[in-house]
Structures are given as structure tokens and as C-alpha cells.
Amino acid sequence: MTKPGPIEQSGQKNDPYVCASCGNCTLVCPVFRQMRWEPYGPRGKLSITKSILEKESEFNLEFTRKLFLCTLCEHCTTVCTTSIRLDRFWELMREEAKARNLTPAPVKFASESIKRTGDPFSIGRASRLLWAEGMEDIIETRISAKAEVAFFLGCNVSLKHPLHDVARSMIKIMEHAGVEYTLLGEEESCCGAPLLWAGEPEGTPTMVEKNAQALADLGVRKVVFSCPSCASTWISSMHKSSGTSAVRKMELLTASQFINQLIQKGLLAFEEQPMITATYHDPCISARVLGVGKEPRNVIERIPGIYRVEMVSTEEDTRCCGSHALLNMIDPHLSAQIAEMRLRDASVTPASLLVTECPRCEMAFDLATITLGYSVQILDIAQLVANSLSSEEGEGDVQQ
Amino acid sequence: MKIIPQELEDIVGADNVTADDETCRIYSEDAANLPGIAKQIIDNQFDVVAQPVTVKSLQHLLRYAMEHDLPIVPRGNGTSGWGGAIPVKRGLCVSLTQMNQMVHLDDYACTVTVEAGITWRELLMILERMGTTLPVYPSSATAATVGGFVASGGFGIGSAKHGEIGDQVVGIEAVLANGKIVRVGDVVVGPQPDDLHDEATEGTEWLSDKVGGSIRLNEVLSGTYGTLGIITKVTLRTIPKLQLRPFACSFESIADLAKVAQIMIDSALPYHLRYLDNNHTSKLASLIGFPAEWDKFLLAGALHGTIYDNDDGIEAIEKIVSENQGTLLDEKRADFHWDERLYPLRFKRQGPSLVPAEVTTPVDNLPDLHQDTLDRLGNSKFAVEGTIGADGVASYLVWILDDERKKFRYTIGWHRSFDIASLARKHEGHPYAVALWNTRHAKVFYGEDKIAKLKQLKKDVDPRNMLNPVKVFGGRAQTAWHSQLFGFGVGFILTFGLLFFGPSFLGLTRAGDLLTSFPLQFLHVQLIWYLSILGGAVGLLAMKLMTLNQALAMGIPLLRFLDKFLNR
Ligand SMILES: Cc1cc2nc3c(=O)[nH]c(=O)nc-3n(C[C@H](O)[C@H](O)[C@H](O)COP(=O)(O)OP(=O)(O)OC[C@H]3O[C@@H](n4cnc5c(N)ncnc54)[C@H](O)[C@@H]3O)c2cc1C
Ligand code: SF4
Ligand code: SF4
């Protein structure tokens, strides 16, 4: 039994020993909260790793399964007493699993699909514009147009039918605000994040660079993402990017950050809404990695007639929806249970609308409303904003 | 003792039991990184772990364990490091974490009743949303369970004003080792149907008869580390949530710090009071960055009161601090240290391992104990911190940095932990906890009278010592085969040496001849070899019969000698 290589190389090989066994991480871990046994929580997995390093346990299929029953939500990292980058550690362990040919089948499928079709679902480029149904005229002029702003949809929004309205909503917002924007259309590829989650990080920078260079060639300076994981993958890849300086200088924004900018510039006008109580769910990556928490709240607050209430565990302390890092493909049942757990936090508030800014969260919560039998409307922040825009441009409650 | 997991599944449900090796290994650990040698004196892996969800299933589990001579150990979230929740003789781990509901909040009586497995953080979150809070909770609140802290006793956040956790307990429901359900004190279960009422009444009467008013009933279960019963519900005192006003001050010397702390405690000012020594602040400064406090002694805490009281309190603190050569830090630093109260082990990053030594001492004695610690630990890297209680007694926690991967050096370095415990005795203190590793100090910890009564009660409720064996009351350790082999080797060599050199040294030629004779005609083996094997067998038997305290009494000086010899 050899020592896990990527951990050795990454400088994180002390971490299993550094762990103070305080349990902070385990008690916040969504997977542990469902599975209820220590080996599924971060503290337990570190203990197993230590035992592997001490040659007392095997890096086997069972341990690999535990490594992949993780949403890489980073909650463990933010509460760790001894500042262990646990999310990074789990990624490194996934690399080790890959090196040992232990990667679970659904993960292999996702990574192979990306290489084959440019998306993790094996759907293919030809379907990347199906979302534009009904607005083909507008979209045709925008694809590969020269512009300073680009809208990067990501695979979920482009390819999953229930999320198509998220893309259409962002287009409505940009049109309403008079933003000159561009789209890659069928040329858009996966951002590469699933490769990181699959333990194949070497493939990610190429994916990022391919998309980013195509946008840079169109003169893009600002990219708006409908998925925070795409944004975060770009941000971390760009630091190391060997691409042109145009690529490295791009401003990368989540939907709420971008919409908030439009509001600050007074470019959006809203119509009074019929007194809706809404709560905002912070997607893990937005809140914990990108530090985006104030912006979406500001956006919601600026829409007249929407009353915002908070769930427990917000912003950096948010709880995962259960479908990040391919868990929804690896163990859909567990993933759905985690979504239900988070939705219960909303169910004890008076909210009839749950807003978020991550397509996976939206899909997960949509399903959970059915399995829980709890009726709450789930909307992306772009959908909420697009639905609340005044019908005539320039009319309504123009924010200054 | 043979464990049949299916039988346990019938009691607590199939999803709530596992005999998986890896899982049992993980549940057999607590927060301490024990050196490998510890495995020589305790049999350190559970055979099976169960997570009961009801009091009745826990009761059946206990009865099953007693009938089958199965050692049974209660566990919260394993955040303690004194060995209370680890196995000594294999057996069954009962994790209470699935019994984690809030049972009843009584606004009028200012109490809250919870199941034992709820974490303090979860409870605080619920209470604070309702405008109340807890007088005391541990700095491990994020993971520690209510049952675990109540069973251990000790100081926490809020102790400067409200004392120890035991003082906050209004009532405890537990299943005793003999399977009787008891409710001591006032366990408020609220308006819901109470299926356990009759049985609990009968059990409590039985316990009262046994204890006969000699100790407070709460003390039977609080501070006894789950050796007499397993706590299932706790009713705790609550207090109204008022303004929390953190403060922090730094000093050049621990003497000034101790003086200020004593004045603050005497004038009943703070809700919470925590201190760090200069080693700790320096090491933290390089980790999470607060250079202004580099090499300073830090006293941090919070006031909890009305805005007006707190304004006056801060003014008073400012005066006390400046009169005693201290500096009151700004609000930002104060808030930072308040947030850090839940992260006392940050410093472990510089280890990667820690050898802990946790004791108590009156605040006045802190400077002397600190000086003695510096002298004793020589050039070891360590840091000190502690919490100060309302009675002026401080916990004094010494974290000694080490590296468990250097197995031999790490092992011999463990004597330092026990040395600090002995040092505390010199300064009117004692180990912070008894649990497993400090049973030698049980008399000082509990007082002679109380420990005698607890021992009698242990005999009554658990005559075969099956519930959390060896903890608190001591007992025979389960030595591993290496130790037994060691015992045999020592016995053999000693006997051989004695018989080989003894007769000629004493001039007993006939005895020498006898020893070299061949007692059994068919075997060409001299008598001295038979006797040496017998000596080895005695050594082995001694190892098997040795109590944990005897093992420690022999082992610690040996480690100390080796450490000196290697000139650490
Ligand atoms: C970061 C950190 C901070 C800490 N801060 C403090 C502090 O401020 N004050 C302090 O005193 N300690 C502190 N500790 C030590 C420890 O956290 C506490 O003793 C804690 O209360 C233990 O809770 P637990 O649920 O983890 O119990 P465990 O560690 O699992 O068990 C502790 C003991 O209680 C017994 N036990 C557990 N549950 C039950 C039950 N339901 N019935 C009967 N017996 C039971 C176990 O057998 C064991 O003997 C700290 C530890 C860490 C890692
Ligand atoms: S990243 Fe999230 S799911 Fe994974 S171990 Fe950490 S807390 Fe658990
Ligand atoms: S929070 Fe960090 S130090 Fe604490 S148990 Fe988890 S990994 Fe270990």
C-alpha cells in the first residue's frame, strides 16, 4: 500500500495529523447529517486517511465511495479549527482514487462525456440553443457578436429543460437594461468543474481557457455566469492561466453580482409585486467561495412588493442543496435527502418563494418540494428579476 | 462474551447498529492522539457501535449488555480527550447522537429540557431565536453534546458568572447500569404524554434509597463520566438573552493578568473570562495574525447584561486594567477573541500533534504554576490557556506540540502530561478531569468522602463493572499481547539472572548444582530453564492482572527516564 501521491505533492500531507478531532466539520457536513455515521463525515474520513498513511487501512473501493459521497460544499473548510483546506483535500483524494482506477461509474461517465460532447450529460452541442425557443431573433444577433459583456450559461442551464427559463430571464434582463452582450451558443463548452470533482484537475484549465479565449477574441471584458461553480472554476483557473492578459483581466460575476451592478447603475425598472414573502438560499459556492451574499439580498430588497425573510444558516454558514460535485449523479437518493433537509429550513419561515442563484440548487429544491409535499415556488434570481421588470423599458420604479 | 449484532439490531433497529471494523475503529477514538503504547494497556477497539433513538431501546441495550457481560461505553461526539468515551475492554459503544431533540422549553421557569445527544450549538441556536440563552456551554459547543458535557462536568463559556455546568443542571433523566430509569432533580418534560413516568418514579425511589441523601442526586450522573448511568434527558437553566459585550486586554506578565482576573471575578463583572499565555499569543499571531498581541498575556471575555450595565462594566474594566499595567484592546480585537472562543485548538496546526495536560488551580496560583511549567517543560514547544470560574478557580490547559509520526519520541514525551497533573497538586489544584487517565487522582478530584460513596453506588448498580469500566473507579487494564510478552520476557530474564548469578555470588554451590541438574530424564533441559519459564509466566500473569493505575505508575517513570536519557 503506497502513500497517497497527490496529497504528498500538494503540501497537505500533514493535514490528517493536524486535525484536532474537534468535530466542527462533521456536525455541519450535509452528508454526515444524513448518513449519521462518523466514517461519512470529514473527521471520520480524515481518520481513515491517517490510518491509510499509517498503513493500517486500505485505500479501497469502500473508502472511495465515501470520498465521492461529498458535495464539496466547503462547509467543513470554513469551520475547521486548524484551517485545513478540506475541500481541496477531498479533491486530492479523488485524484488518488482516479490514479487507482477506483472512480465510481457515474463520475467516469461525466468526465468521459465532457471529453466527448463538451458537457457532463452526453447531450451534445446541437442542443445548446434549445433554451432560446421563442427568442431566436434576439439570440441570433448575439451569438459570437463583438461585445464587452458575455453571458456564460453553463451546461445545466443550456441543456436541462426546466432551467431554460433561467437563461431566457437573463437575456430579458440584459435587453431591458440595454446591455450589449454576446453568447458562445453551440461553441460554449463545459467550464471543466466536473473534471475537478472527478479527480482529473489537469483537464480543467484547458476547458476554461478554450471558453475564455473565445470570449476574449470577441472583446469581452466582463463575463456573467448563471452558475456559481462555473464562475469559481474560472476564477481559480485564471490565476494560473497561461492565456492572454485579456483573459486574465476579465471581470467574472455571478448573476446576482451582475444584476446588482445594473440596479446600482439605475438600469432596471421594476413593477410592484403582489406582496410576496421570499427567502434567499445562498448556494455554497457563491457564499463560501466567492463571498457573494449581500448582492442577491440587495437585489431582492430593491424589488417592490417582495418581503425578504431569512432562513437559519445563511451566507458563509449556508447549508448545501445536496447536488454539487456530481452527488446528484453518484447517489441521487442521498442528494435528494440533503435537498429536503435544507428545504425544511425554508419551510419554517413564512416564505412562499425561495430564490437562489445556482441551477443545481433550483433543480434539487424543485424535486424536494414534491418529495416533501411542501409548496414553495423556486426561482433563480434572474427569473425573479425578469418577472418583476416593468413591461415598458424605462417605466416603473427606476432605481437610481 | 460473544456479540451477535443481529440481537442488537432487534433492540435498536438494523440501521442503528454496525460492527464494521473501520466504523468501530473511528468510534473508539476521542480527541487525544494517543501514542501507540496506550494500546498496550487498553484493548482499544469497540466490537460494535449502536445509536439508540429512544430511552426504552437504550434501556434494553443496557440490560442486554449486562446479561451478556458486554462492556458498554456511552459516547457523545468524542470531543473529550481524557479517555472517558474510549473502550478499555472492547465491547459496545452507545452513541447518543441520535437522541437529539428539544423536549420542552419552559419560559416561565426559565428551563429547557433536551435529549442528551443534541449539540450545544444546536440548542443555543434554538434558544437564541426565542430570546433566551444558556448560562454555560463548552467551547466545544459546535460538536459536544449536552449529555457529554453534563456527564463530564467542568467549566465553559459563561462560567465566570455562573460557575460550572453542574450548577446549571436542574434535572437529569438517565438509565442506570442496572437498567432502571431515573429522574433526578426536576426533569420537566412538558405537556406531552409521559410513558416513562411510573418507571422513572420507581427507579428514582430506588436510587434515593441507595444514596440516602449522602450526595446530591444530580452529582451521581453529572461529573461521573457515564460510569453509573447513561444520561438521556437534561433539564437546564436558561437566562434571558441580553447584550453581549466582548472585551480583551493584554499584559506583559501573567502576574498582572492573574491579579486583574481575580479583581474581575471578585466584582462579579464578566460572563466569560479566558486567558492565553504569551507562548499561545505568539504562536497564534503567526497563524491567524494578530501581531499586536505577540508575546503578550491575553485576558479576553464578555459581559452579558443590559446596555447600561455593560457600559459601566467596560468602564470598570478599563480602570482595573490600566491600574495593573494592562492594555484594553479595541472593540475589533475584542470581537475577534470572542469569536475565537469556539476555536481553542487552532494552535495545533503547528504540531501536527498535541500532548495535552489539563489541570485546575486557583487564579492566584497561576503565575507560580506557569513558572513551574516553564521549568518542567524546558525546551518543549507548548502554549497555555484556560477559563476562569466564578469561584476563582481556573482551568490551566497546557498544549505541548509534538509529532506523533516520530513514534518513539512521541510516546516517551507523554510523561509530560502526567507530570503537569502532579505539578497542579503542588499549587492547590488537580487534574481537570478524571475519566480514564486520571483515576489515580480521583480522591483529590471528588474528595475522599464522595468517591467512597460513588464507589459503593457503583457496586450497587453495576457489580460486574460493565458500564464504562475502569473509568473513574479504576480497574484492571486489558493488556495487549505485546505487553504480556514483555511481562513474560522480564519475568524470564529476571529469574534466569537471579538463579544464574545468585548461587555463586552467595557461595551456594549445592543450589547451583541443583539448578544445573536435569529434573526430567527424557528432556535434556536444566532446572534453571524450567524455573525461568515459571518466572516468565509469573511476569505474564502480573501483566494480565495489573490495574491501569499500576501500569501507569510503572510506565510514567520509565518514559520520564527515557526522555531524560535521550536529553530532550
Ligand atoms: C475544541 C474543544 C473545546 C473544548 N472545550 C471544553 C470546555 O470549554 N469545557 C470542558 O469542560 N471541556 C471542553 N472540551 C472537552 C469536551 O468537549 C467536553 O468535555 C464535552 O462536553 C464532551 O462532549 P461530547 O459530547 O463530545 O462527549 P464525549 O467526549 O463523547 O464523552 C465525554 C464523557 O462523557 C460520557 N458520556 C457522553 N455522553 C454521555 C451520556 N449521554 N450519558 C452518560 N455519559 C456520557 C462519555 O462516556 C465520556 O466519559 C473541549 C474539547 C474540544 C475539542
Ligand atoms: S465538502 Fe461538504 S459534503 Fe464534503 S465533507 Fe465537507 S461538509 Fe461534507
Ligand atoms: S474541523 Fe478541522 S480540526 Fe476539527 S475535526 Fe474537522 S478537520 Fe479536524
PDB file of N, CA and C in Angstrom, chain B residues 218-289:
ATOM      1  N   ASN B 218     -28.119  14.732  41.542  1.00  0.00           N
ATOM      2  CA  ASN B 218     -27.566  15.186  40.263  1.00  0.00           C
ATOM      3  C   ASN B 218     -26.098  14.788  40.127  1.00  0.00           C
ATOM      4  N   GLU B 219     -25.405  14.815  41.261  1.00  0.00           N
ATOM      5  CA  GLU B 219     -23.962  14.532  41.221  1.00  0.00           C
ATOM      6  C   GLU B 219     -23.652  13.065  40.947  1.00  0.00           C
ATOM      7  N   VAL B 220     -24.669  12.239  41.052  1.00  0.00           N
ATOM      8  CA  VAL B 220     -24.463  10.834  40.702  1.00  0.00           C
ATOM      9  C   VAL B 220     -24.216  10.714  39.200  1.00  0.00           C
ATOM     10  N   LEU B 221     -24.866  11.594  38.456  1.00  0.00           N
ATOM     11  CA  LEU B 221     -24.793  11.470  36.993  1.00  0.00           C
ATOM     12  C   LEU B 221     -23.978  12.572  36.339  1.00  0.00           C
ATOM     13  N   SER B 222     -23.870  13.709  37.019  1.00  0.00           N
ATOM     14  CA  SER B 222     -23.084  14.796  36.444  1.00  0.00           C
ATOM     15  C   SER B 222     -21.676  14.733  37.009  1.00  0.00           C
ATOM     16  N   GLY B 223     -20.692  14.651  36.109  1.00  0.00           N
ATOM     17  CA  GLY B 223     -19.302  14.601  36.553  1.00  0.00           C
ATOM     18  C   GLY B 223     -18.813  13.200  36.843  1.00  0.00           C
ATOM     19  N   THR B 224     -19.591  12.179  36.490  1.00  0.00           N
ATOM     20  CA  THR B 224     -19.126  10.803  36.733  1.00  0.00           C
ATOM     21  C   THR B 224     -18.880  10.059  35.414  1.00  0.00           C
ATOM     22  N   TYR B 225     -18.841  10.766  34.323  1.00  0.00           N
ATOM     23  CA  TYR B 225     -18.375  10.243  33.032  1.00  0.00           C
ATOM     24  C   TYR B 225     -19.126   9.001  32.549  1.00  0.00           C
ATOM     25  N   GLY B 226     -20.394   8.944  32.830  1.00  0.00           N
ATOM     26  CA  GLY B 226     -21.179   7.821  32.311  1.00  0.00           C
ATOM     27  C   GLY B 226     -20.785   6.480  32.913  1.00  0.00           C
ATOM     28  N   THR B 227     -20.328   6.486  34.162  1.00  0.00           N
ATOM     29  CA  THR B 227     -19.939   5.207  34.781  1.00  0.00           C
ATOM     30  C   THR B 227     -21.077   4.587  35.572  1.00  0.00           C
ATOM     31  N   LEU B 228     -22.075   5.416  35.926  1.00  0.00           N
ATOM     32  CA  LEU B 228     -23.174   4.891  36.754  1.00  0.00           C
ATOM     33  C   LEU B 228     -24.462   4.767  35.953  1.00  0.00           C
ATOM     34  N   GLY B 229     -24.627   5.642  34.981  1.00  0.00           N
ATOM     35  CA  GLY B 229     -25.833   5.584  34.173  1.00  0.00           C
ATOM     36  C   GLY B 229     -25.608   6.357  32.883  1.00  0.00           C
ATOM     37  N   ILE B 230     -26.502   6.130  31.940  1.00  0.00           N
ATOM     38  CA  ILE B 230     -26.395   6.864  30.672  1.00  0.00           C
ATOM     39  C   ILE B 230     -27.477   7.935  30.659  1.00  0.00           C
ATOM     40  N   ILE B 231     -27.040   9.164  30.494  1.00  0.00           N
ATOM     41  CA  ILE B 231     -27.963  10.303  30.544  1.00  0.00           C
ATOM     42  C   ILE B 231     -28.807  10.323  29.269  1.00  0.00           C
ATOM     43  N   THR B 232     -30.121  10.478  29.434  1.00  0.00           N
ATOM     44  CA  THR B 232     -30.988  10.507  28.252  1.00  0.00           C
ATOM     45  C   THR B 232     -31.638  11.879  28.057  1.00  0.00           C
ATOM     46  N   LYS B 233     -31.944  12.542  29.160  1.00  0.00           N
ATOM     47  CA  LYS B 233     -32.501  13.912  29.045  1.00  0.00           C
ATOM     48  C   LYS B 233     -31.877  14.786  30.120  1.00  0.00           C
ATOM     49  N   VAL B 234     -31.782  16.072  29.794  1.00  0.00           N
ATOM     50  CA  VAL B 234     -31.264  17.016  30.782  1.00  0.00           C
ATOM     51  C   VAL B 234     -32.171  18.239  30.787  1.00  0.00           C
ATOM     52  N   THR B 235     -32.532  18.692  31.970  1.00  0.00           N
ATOM     53  CA  THR B 235     -33.219  19.988  32.083  1.00  0.00           C
ATOM     54  C   THR B 235     -32.194  20.995  32.572  1.00  0.00           C
ATOM     55  N   LEU B 236     -32.035  22.058  31.782  1.00  0.00           N
ATOM     56  CA  LEU B 236     -31.003  23.063  32.082  1.00  0.00           C
ATOM     57  C   LEU B 236     -31.644  24.399  32.389  1.00  0.00           C
ATOM     58  N   ARG B 237     -30.945  25.188  33.151  1.00  0.00           N
ATOM     59  CA  ARG B 237     -31.362  26.550  33.422  1.00  0.00           C
ATOM     60  C   ARG B 237     -31.150  27.396  32.157  1.00  0.00           C
ATOM     61  N   THR B 238     -32.045  28.325  31.887  1.00  0.00           N
ATOM     62  CA  THR B 238     -31.785  29.278  30.807  1.00  0.00           C
ATOM     63  C   THR B 238     -31.774  30.685  31.399  1.00  0.00           C
ATOM     64  N   ILE B 239     -31.188  31.605  30.656  1.00  0.00           N
ATOM     65  CA  ILE B 239     -31.197  33.006  31.109  1.00  0.00           C
ATOM     66  C   ILE B 239     -31.660  33.886  29.950  1.00  0.00           C
ATOM     67  N   PRO B 240     -32.225  35.050  30.250  1.00  0.00           N
ATOM     68  CA  PRO B 240     -32.656  35.916  29.151  1.00  0.00           C
ATOM     69  C   PRO B 240     -31.451  36.362  28.327  1.00  0.00           C
ATOM     70  N   LYS B 241     -31.655  36.474  27.041  1.00  0.00           N
ATOM     71  CA  LYS B 241     -30.548  36.897  26.176  1.00  0.00           C
ATOM     72  C   LYS B 241     -30.454  38.416  26.232  1.00  0.00           C
ATOM     73  N   LEU B 242     -29.359  38.913  26.792  1.00  0.00           N
ATOM     74  CA  LEU B 242     -29.169  40.358  26.886  1.00  0.00           C
ATOM     75  C   LEU B 242     -28.007  40.756  25.979  1.00  0.00           C
ATOM     76  N   GLN B 243     -27.511  41.954  26.182  1.00  0.00           N
ATOM     77  CA  GLN B 243     -26.412  42.382  25.306  1.00  0.00           C
ATOM     78  C   GLN B 243     -25.104  41.692  25.697  1.00  0.00           C
ATOM     79  N   LEU B 244     -24.428  41.186  24.704  1.00  0.00           N
ATOM     80  CA  LEU B 244     -23.108  40.588  24.943  1.00  0.00           C
ATOM     81  C   LEU B 244     -22.075  41.616  24.549  1.00  0.00           C
ATOM     82  N   ARG B 245     -21.154  41.885  25.410  1.00  0.00           N
ATOM     83  CA  ARG B 245     -20.169  42.923  25.099  1.00  0.00           C
ATOM     84  C   ARG B 245     -18.774  42.347  25.315  1.00  0.00           C
ATOM     85  N   PRO B 246     -18.148  41.869  24.228  1.00  0.00           N
ATOM     86  CA  PRO B 246     -16.812  41.300  24.373  1.00  0.00           C
ATOM     87  C   PRO B 246     -15.789  42.361  24.786  1.00  0.00           C
ATOM     88  N   PHE B 247     -14.757  41.912  25.476  1.00  0.00           N
ATOM     89  CA  PHE B 247     -13.630  42.787  25.791  1.00  0.00           C
ATOM     90  C   PHE B 247     -12.364  41.945  25.764  1.00  0.00           C
ATOM     91  N   ALA B 248     -11.236  42.582  25.606  1.00  0.00           N
ATOM     92  CA  ALA B 248      -9.969  41.856  25.645  1.00  0.00           C
ATOM     93  C   ALA B 248      -8.882  42.796  26.129  1.00  0.00           C
ATOM     94  N   CYS B 249      -7.962  42.284  26.932  1.00  0.00           N
ATOM     95  CA  CYS B 249      -6.859  43.119  27.384  1.00  0.00           C
ATOM     96  C   CYS B 249      -5.566  42.320  27.384  1.00  0.00           C
ATOM     97  N   SER B 250      -4.471  43.016  27.234  1.00  0.00           N
ATOM     98  CA  SER B 250      -3.201  42.292  27.190  1.00  0.00           C
ATOM     99  C   SER B 250      -2.274  42.792  28.291  1.00  0.00           C
ATOM    100  N   PHE B 251      -1.363  41.900  28.696  1.00  0.00           N
ATOM    101  CA  PHE B 251      -0.453  42.198  29.812  1.00  0.00           C
ATOM    102  C   PHE B 251       0.951  41.722  29.464  1.00  0.00           C
ATOM    103  N   GLU B 252       1.916  42.315  30.160  1.00  0.00           N
ATOM    104  CA  GLU B 252       3.306  41.895  29.948  1.00  0.00           C
ATOM    105  C   GLU B 252       3.636  40.671  30.800  1.00  0.00           C
ATOM    106  N   SER B 253       2.879  40.492  31.901  1.00  0.00           N
ATOM    107  CA  SER B 253       3.217  39.364  32.776  1.00  0.00           C
ATOM    108  C   SER B 253       1.952  38.633  33.202  1.00  0.00           C
ATOM    109  N   ILE B 254       2.130  37.364  33.526  1.00  0.00           N
ATOM    110  CA  ILE B 254       0.967  36.574  33.949  1.00  0.00           C
ATOM    111  C   ILE B 254       0.532  36.984  35.356  1.00  0.00           C
ATOM    112  N   ALA B 255       1.450  37.568  36.118  1.00  0.00           N
ATOM    113  CA  ALA B 255       1.092  38.004  37.471  1.00  0.00           C
ATOM    114  C   ALA B 255       0.054  39.128  37.377  1.00  0.00           C
ATOM    115  N   ASP B 256       0.297  40.081  36.467  1.00  0.00           N
ATOM    116  CA  ASP B 256      -0.673  41.177  36.298  1.00  0.00           C
ATOM    117  C   ASP B 256      -2.006  40.629  35.807  1.00  0.00           C
ATOM    118  N   LEU B 257      -1.910  39.698  34.879  1.00  0.00           N
ATOM    119  CA  LEU B 257      -3.144  39.109  34.325  1.00  0.00           C
ATOM    120  C   LEU B 257      -3.951  38.433  35.444  1.00  0.00           C
ATOM    121  N   ALA B 258      -3.251  37.661  36.259  1.00  0.00           N
ATOM    122  CA  ALA B 258      -3.948  36.919  37.316  1.00  0.00           C
ATOM    123  C   ALA B 258      -4.588  37.892  38.310  1.00  0.00           C
ATOM    124  N   LYS B 259      -3.884  38.968  38.581  1.00  0.00           N
ATOM    125  CA  LYS B 259      -4.406  39.947  39.544  1.00  0.00           C
ATOM    126  C   LYS B 259      -5.707  40.567  39.010  1.00  0.00           C
ATOM    127  N   VAL B 260      -5.651  40.971  37.755  1.00  0.00           N
ATOM    128  CA  VAL B 260      -6.834  41.592  37.144  1.00  0.00           C
ATOM    129  C   VAL B 260      -7.990  40.581  37.084  1.00  0.00           C
ATOM    130  N   ALA B 261      -7.670  39.352  36.708  1.00  0.00           N
ATOM    131  CA  ALA B 261      -8.723  38.332  36.624  1.00  0.00           C
ATOM    132  C   ALA B 261      -9.389  38.156  37.982  1.00  0.00           C
ATOM    133  N   GLN B 262      -8.573  38.134  39.023  1.00  0.00           N
ATOM    134  CA  GLN B 262      -9.131  37.938  40.370  1.00  0.00           C
ATOM    135  C   GLN B 262     -10.055  39.106  40.746  1.00  0.00           C
ATOM    136  N   ILE B 263      -9.618  40.330  40.423  1.00  0.00           N
ATOM    137  CA  ILE B 263     -10.449  41.501  40.753  1.00  0.00           C
ATOM    138  C   ILE B 263     -11.775  41.413  39.987  1.00  0.00           C
ATOM    139  N   MET B 264     -11.677  41.036  38.713  1.00  0.00           N
ATOM    140  CA  MET B 264     -12.906  40.963  37.896  1.00  0.00           C
ATOM    141  C   MET B 264     -13.860  39.926  38.482  1.00  0.00           C
ATOM    142  N   ILE B 265     -13.316  38.791  38.868  1.00  0.00           N
ATOM    143  CA  ILE B 265     -14.170  37.734  39.418  1.00  0.00           C
ATOM    144  C   ILE B 265     -14.776  38.190  40.746  1.00  0.00           C
ATOM    145  N   ASP B 266     -13.952  38.843  41.573  1.00  0.00           N
ATOM    146  CA  ASP B 266     -14.454  39.306  42.872  1.00  0.00           C
ATOM    147  C   ASP B 266     -15.579  40.309  42.701  1.00  0.00           C
ATOM    148  N   SER B 267     -15.463  41.126  41.644  1.00  0.00           N
ATOM    149  CA  SER B 267     -16.525  42.129  41.482  1.00  0.00           C
ATOM    150  C   SER B 267     -17.624  41.619  40.545  1.00  0.00           C
ATOM    151  N   ALA B 268     -17.642  40.320  40.312  1.00  0.00           N
ATOM    152  CA  ALA B 268     -18.701  39.649  39.539  1.00  0.00           C
ATOM    153  C   ALA B 268     -18.968  40.344  38.212  1.00  0.00           C
ATOM    154  N   LEU B 269     -17.898  40.784  37.571  1.00  0.00           N
ATOM    155  CA  LEU B 269     -18.109  41.535  36.334  1.00  0.00           C
ATOM    156  C   LEU B 269     -18.415  40.666  35.118  1.00  0.00           C
ATOM    157  N   PRO B 270     -17.480  39.809  34.725  1.00  0.00           N
ATOM    158  CA  PRO B 270     -17.675  39.202  33.402  1.00  0.00           C
ATOM    159  C   PRO B 270     -18.568  37.961  33.399  1.00  0.00           C
ATOM    160  N   TYR B 271     -19.131  37.700  32.228  1.00  0.00           N
ATOM    161  CA  TYR B 271     -19.895  36.478  31.974  1.00  0.00           C
ATOM    162  C   TYR B 271     -18.906  35.365  31.628  1.00  0.00           C
ATOM    163  N   HIS B 272     -17.881  35.743  30.847  1.00  0.00           N
ATOM    164  CA  HIS B 272     -16.894  34.755  30.424  1.00  0.00           C
ATOM    165  C   HIS B 272     -15.501  35.353  30.536  1.00  0.00           C
ATOM    166  N   LEU B 273     -14.551  34.555  30.959  1.00  0.00           N
ATOM    167  CA  LEU B 273     -13.186  35.043  31.126  1.00  0.00           C
ATOM    168  C   LEU B 273     -12.216  33.929  30.726  1.00  0.00           C
ATOM    169  N   ARG B 274     -11.413  34.238  29.727  1.00  0.00           N
ATOM    170  CA  ARG B 274     -10.472  33.242  29.206  1.00  0.00           C
ATOM    171  C   ARG B 274      -9.098  33.892  29.099  1.00  0.00           C
ATOM    172  N   TYR B 275      -8.056  33.129  29.344  1.00  0.00           N
ATOM    173  CA  TYR B 275      -6.720  33.717  29.220  1.00  0.00           C
ATOM    174  C   TYR B 275      -5.835  32.847  28.327  1.00  0.00           C
ATOM    175  N   LEU B 276      -4.845  33.492  27.709  1.00  0.00           N
ATOM    176  CA  LEU B 276      -3.844  32.791  26.900  1.00  0.00           C
ATOM    177  C   LEU B 276      -2.476  33.254  27.381  1.00  0.00           C
ATOM    178  N   ASP B 277      -1.503  32.366  27.440  1.00  0.00           N
ATOM    179  CA  ASP B 277      -0.170  32.827  27.843  1.00  0.00           C
ATOM    180  C   ASP B 277       0.577  33.384  26.623  1.00  0.00           C
ATOM    181  N   ASN B 278       1.763  33.917  26.877  1.00  0.00           N
ATOM    182  CA  ASN B 278       2.480  34.600  25.792  1.00  0.00           C
ATOM    183  C   ASN B 278       2.936  33.630  24.695  1.00  0.00           C
ATOM    184  N   ASN B 279       3.190  32.372  25.068  1.00  0.00           N
ATOM    185  CA  ASN B 279       3.543  31.393  24.032  1.00  0.00           C
ATOM    186  C   ASN B 279       2.381  31.225  23.070  1.00  0.00           C
ATOM    187  N   HIS B 280       1.200  31.184  23.643  1.00  0.00           N
ATOM    188  CA  HIS B 280      -0.005  30.949  22.842  1.00  0.00           C
ATOM    189  C   HIS B 280      -0.256  32.132  21.893  1.00  0.00           C
ATOM    190  N   THR B 281      -0.212  33.342  22.434  1.00  0.00           N
ATOM    191  CA  THR B 281      -0.487  34.511  21.574  1.00  0.00           C
ATOM    192  C   THR B 281       0.554  34.621  20.461  1.00  0.00           C
ATOM    193  N   SER B 282       1.808  34.319  20.791  1.00  0.00           N
ATOM    194  CA  SER B 282       2.843  34.428  19.751  1.00  0.00           C
ATOM    195  C   SER B 282       2.590  33.407  18.656  1.00  0.00           C
ATOM    196  N   LYS B 283       2.262  32.196  19.070  1.00  0.00           N
ATOM    197  CA  LYS B 283       2.077  31.156  18.056  1.00  0.00           C
ATOM    198  C   LYS B 283       0.828  31.437  17.230  1.00  0.00           C
ATOM    199  N   LEU B 284      -0.209  31.936  17.883  1.00  0.00           N
ATOM    200  CA  LEU B 284      -1.425  32.266  17.134  1.00  0.00           C
ATOM    201  C   LEU B 284      -1.200  33.441  16.199  1.00  0.00           C
ATOM    202  N   ALA B 285      -0.416  34.396  16.671  1.00  0.00           N
ATOM    203  CA  ALA B 285      -0.159  35.572  15.836  1.00  0.00           C
ATOM    204  C   ALA B 285       0.432  35.147  14.500  1.00  0.00           C
ATOM    205  N   SER B 286       1.309  34.158  14.552  1.00  0.00           N
ATOM    206  CA  SER B 286       1.915  33.753  13.281  1.00  0.00           C
ATOM    207  C   SER B 286       0.947  32.893  12.465  1.00  0.00           C
ATOM    208  N   LEU B 287      -0.081  32.353  13.101  1.00  0.00           N
ATOM    209  CA  LEU B 287      -1.040  31.525  12.360  1.00  0.00           C
ATOM    210  C   LEU B 287      -2.181  32.334  11.777  1.00  0.00           C
ATOM    211  N   ILE B 288      -2.849  33.110  12.644  1.00  0.00           N
ATOM    212  CA  ILE B 288      -4.023  33.823  12.153  1.00  0.00           C
ATOM    213  C   ILE B 288      -3.865  35.334  12.262  1.00  0.00           C
ATOM    214  N   GLY B 289      -2.689  35.739  12.664  1.00  0.00           N
ATOM    215  CA  GLY B 289      -2.319  37.132  12.562  1.00  0.00           C
ATOM    216  C   GLY B 289      -2.965  38.094  13.528  1.00  0.00           C
TER     217      GLY B 289
END
